[in-house]
PDB file of C-alpha atoms in Angstrom:
ATOM      1  CA  MET V   1       4.309 -13.272  -1.376  1.00 93.00           C
ATOM      2  CA  VAL V   2       3.223  -9.704  -2.001  1.00 95.00           C
ATOM      3  CA  PHE V   3       5.515  -6.705  -1.677  1.00 96.00           C
ATOM      4  CA  TRP V   4       4.653  -3.053  -2.174  1.00 95.00           C
ATOM      5  CA  SER V   5       6.362   0.298  -1.753  1.00 96.00           C
ATOM      6  CA  CYS V   6       6.148   3.926  -2.794  1.00 95.00           C
ATOM      7  CA  THR V   7       7.268   7.434  -1.965  1.00 95.00           C
ATOM      8  CA  LEU V   8       4.564   9.232   0.051  1.00 93.00           C
ATOM      9  CA  VAL V   9       4.196  13.004   0.450  1.00 92.00           C
ATOM     10  CA  SER V  10       1.440  15.101   2.049  1.00 91.00           C
ATOM     11  CA  ASP V  11       1.280  18.851   1.414  1.00 92.00           C
ATOM     12  CA  VAL V  12      -0.013  19.742   4.922  1.00 91.00           C
ATOM     13  CA  ASP V  13       1.621  19.723   8.357  1.00 91.00           C
ATOM     14  CA  GLY V  14       0.659  16.507  10.156  1.00 88.00           C
ATOM     15  CA  GLY V  15      -0.703  15.012   6.938  1.00 88.00           C
ATOM     16  CA  ALA V  16      -0.924  11.262   6.431  1.00 88.00           C
ATOM     17  CA  SER V  17      -0.724   9.057   3.336  1.00 91.00           C
ATOM     18  CA  GLU V  18      -1.197   5.286   3.051  1.00 92.00           C
ATOM     19  CA  MET V  19      -0.740   2.543   0.443  1.00 93.00           C
ATOM     20  CA  THR V  20      -2.204  -0.959   0.636  1.00 93.00           C
ATOM     21  CA  TYR V  21      -3.566  -3.495  -1.852  1.00 95.00           C
ATOM     22  CA  ALA V  22      -6.687  -5.538  -2.549  1.00 94.00           C
ATOM     23  CA  VAL V  23      -7.143  -8.920  -4.250  1.00 95.00           C
ATOM     24  CA  SER V  24     -10.050  -9.936  -6.500  1.00 96.00           C
ATOM     25  CA  GLY V  25     -10.886 -12.937  -8.663  1.00 96.00           C
ATOM     26  CA  SER V  26     -10.383 -16.452  -7.263  1.00 96.00           C
ATOM     27  CA  ASN V  27      -9.477 -14.769  -3.979  1.00 95.00           C
ATOM     28  CA  SER V  28     -11.111 -11.760  -2.368  1.00 92.00           C
ATOM     29  CA  ILE V  29      -9.105  -9.656   0.076  1.00 91.00           C
ATOM     30  CA  ASN V  30     -10.077  -6.048   0.819  1.00 88.00           C
ATOM     31  CA  GLY V  31      -7.442  -3.360   1.185  1.00 77.00           C
ATOM     32  CA  SER V  32      -6.625  -3.239   4.882  1.00 74.00           C
ATOM     33  CA  ILE V  33      -4.724  -1.045   7.300  1.00 66.00           C
ATOM     34  CA  LYS V  34      -3.296  -4.314   8.629  1.00 73.00           C
ATOM     35  CA  ARG V  35      -1.293  -4.494   5.390  1.00 81.00           C
ATOM     36  CA  GLU V  36      -0.492  -0.860   4.752  1.00 82.00           C
ATOM     37  CA  VAL V  37       2.555   1.322   4.525  1.00 87.00           C
ATOM     38  CA  ALA V  38       1.912   4.800   5.846  1.00 86.00           C
ATOM     39  CA  GLN V  39       3.558   8.052   6.765  1.00 85.00           C
ATOM     40  CA  GLU V  40       2.499  10.945   8.941  1.00 86.00           C
ATOM     41  CA  SER V  41       4.838  13.907   8.837  1.00 83.00           C
ATOM     42  CA  ALA V  42       4.985  16.808  11.280  1.00 86.00           C
ATOM     43  CA  THR V  43       5.826  19.183   8.450  1.00 88.00           C
ATOM     44  CA  ALA V  44       4.427  19.469   4.942  1.00 90.00           C
ATOM     45  CA  ASN V  45       6.130  18.073   1.847  1.00 91.00           C
ATOM     46  CA  ASN V  46       8.464  15.597   3.562  1.00 89.00           C
ATOM     47  CA  ALA V  47       8.938  12.611   1.254  1.00 90.00           C
ATOM     48  CA  TRP V  48       9.041   9.118   2.776  1.00 89.00           C
ATOM     49  CA  ARG V  49      10.074   6.008   0.819  1.00 93.00           C
ATOM     50  CA  ILE V  50       8.527   3.009   2.565  1.00 93.00           C
ATOM     51  CA  GLY V  51       7.545  -0.563   1.756  1.00 95.00           C
ATOM     52  CA  GLY V  52       6.089  -3.755   3.154  1.00 93.00           C
ATOM     53  CA  SER V  53       5.621  -7.443   2.420  1.00 94.00           C
ATOM     54  CA  HIS V  54       3.133 -10.151   3.344  1.00 93.00           C
ATOM     55  CA  ILE V  55       2.883 -13.891   2.732  1.00 93.00           C
ATOM     56  CA  HIS V  56      -0.645 -15.145   2.019  1.00 91.00           C
ATOM     57  CA  ASP V  57      -0.646 -18.851   2.826  1.00 90.00           C
ATOM     58  CA  THR V  58      -4.367 -19.537   2.346  1.00 89.00           C
ATOM     59  CA  LEU V  59      -4.995 -18.445  -1.259  1.00 91.00           C
ATOM     60  CA  THR V  60      -7.230 -20.543  -3.490  1.00 92.00           C
ATOM     61  CA  PRO V  61      -5.700 -21.701  -6.804  1.00 93.00           C
ATOM     62  CA  GLY V  62      -6.924 -19.706  -9.794  1.00 94.00           C
ATOM     63  CA  THR V  63      -6.611 -16.269 -11.318  1.00 95.00           C
ATOM     64  CA  SER V  64      -6.429 -13.330  -8.924  1.00 96.00           C
ATOM     65  CA  THR V  65      -5.815  -9.634  -9.559  1.00 96.00           C
ATOM     66  CA  PHE V  66      -3.762  -7.604  -7.084  1.00 96.00           C
ATOM     67  CA  THR V  67      -4.614  -3.880  -7.115  1.00 95.00           C
ATOM     68  CA  ALA V  68      -2.787  -1.072  -5.321  1.00 95.00           C
ATOM     69  CA  LYS V  69      -4.983   1.170  -3.142  1.00 93.00           C
ATOM     70  CA  TYR V  70      -4.093   4.678  -1.989  1.00 93.00           C
ATOM     71  CA  ILE V  71      -5.476   6.744   0.880  1.00 89.00           C
ATOM     72  CA  GLY V  72      -4.649  10.441   1.081  1.00 88.00           C
ATOM     73  CA  ASP V  73      -5.076  13.002   3.819  1.00 79.00           C
ATOM     74  CA  ILE V  74      -8.557  14.586   3.810  1.00 80.00           C
ATOM     75  CA  THR V  75      -7.204  18.069   4.586  1.00 83.00           C
ATOM     76  CA  GLY V  76      -4.594  18.249   1.839  1.00 87.00           C
ATOM     77  CA  VAL V  77      -3.156  16.556  -1.200  1.00 91.00           C
ATOM     78  CA  SER V  78      -1.148  13.341  -0.985  1.00 92.00           C
ATOM     79  CA  THR V  79       1.299  12.369  -3.718  1.00 92.00           C
ATOM     80  CA  PHE V  80       2.349   8.775  -4.404  1.00 94.00           C
ATOM     81  CA  SER V  81       5.345   8.151  -6.673  1.00 95.00           C
ATOM     82  CA  ASP V  82       7.851   5.404  -7.506  1.00 95.00           C
ATOM     83  CA  ARG V  83       5.085   2.863  -6.844  1.00 96.00           C
ATOM     84  CA  VAL V  84       5.791  -0.865  -6.800  1.00 96.00           C
ATOM     85  CA  LEU V  85       3.373  -3.780  -6.315  1.00 97.00           C
ATOM     86  CA  GLY V  86       4.830  -7.227  -6.876  1.00 97.00           C
ATOM     87  CA  VAL V  87       3.526 -10.746  -6.413  1.00 96.00           C
ATOM     88  CA  ILE V  88       5.636 -13.899  -6.252  1.00 94.00           C
ATOM     89  CA  PRO V  89       3.585 -17.121  -6.418  1.00 89.00           C
ATOM     90  CA  PHE V  90       4.612 -20.113  -4.291  1.00 81.00           C
TER      91      PHE V  90
END
């Protein structure tokens, strides 16, 4: 089980910020918008604390690295704080 969360802020009106994760090593999973947390705020500098979780039931045994990925708004600056990425093996 993977869980991730962060506080997202964009410095422009209508700005968007996203956090997801990728997996490498024995398993290869690209960062995906299917497993993202995101915010889009009508006004600049609104902070959103948001999180998600996902159960991967088809992983191959072995060593895998889980890496947080961040996508910021192209018209402004996105800030990501209080970031958490956790993995619980089953």
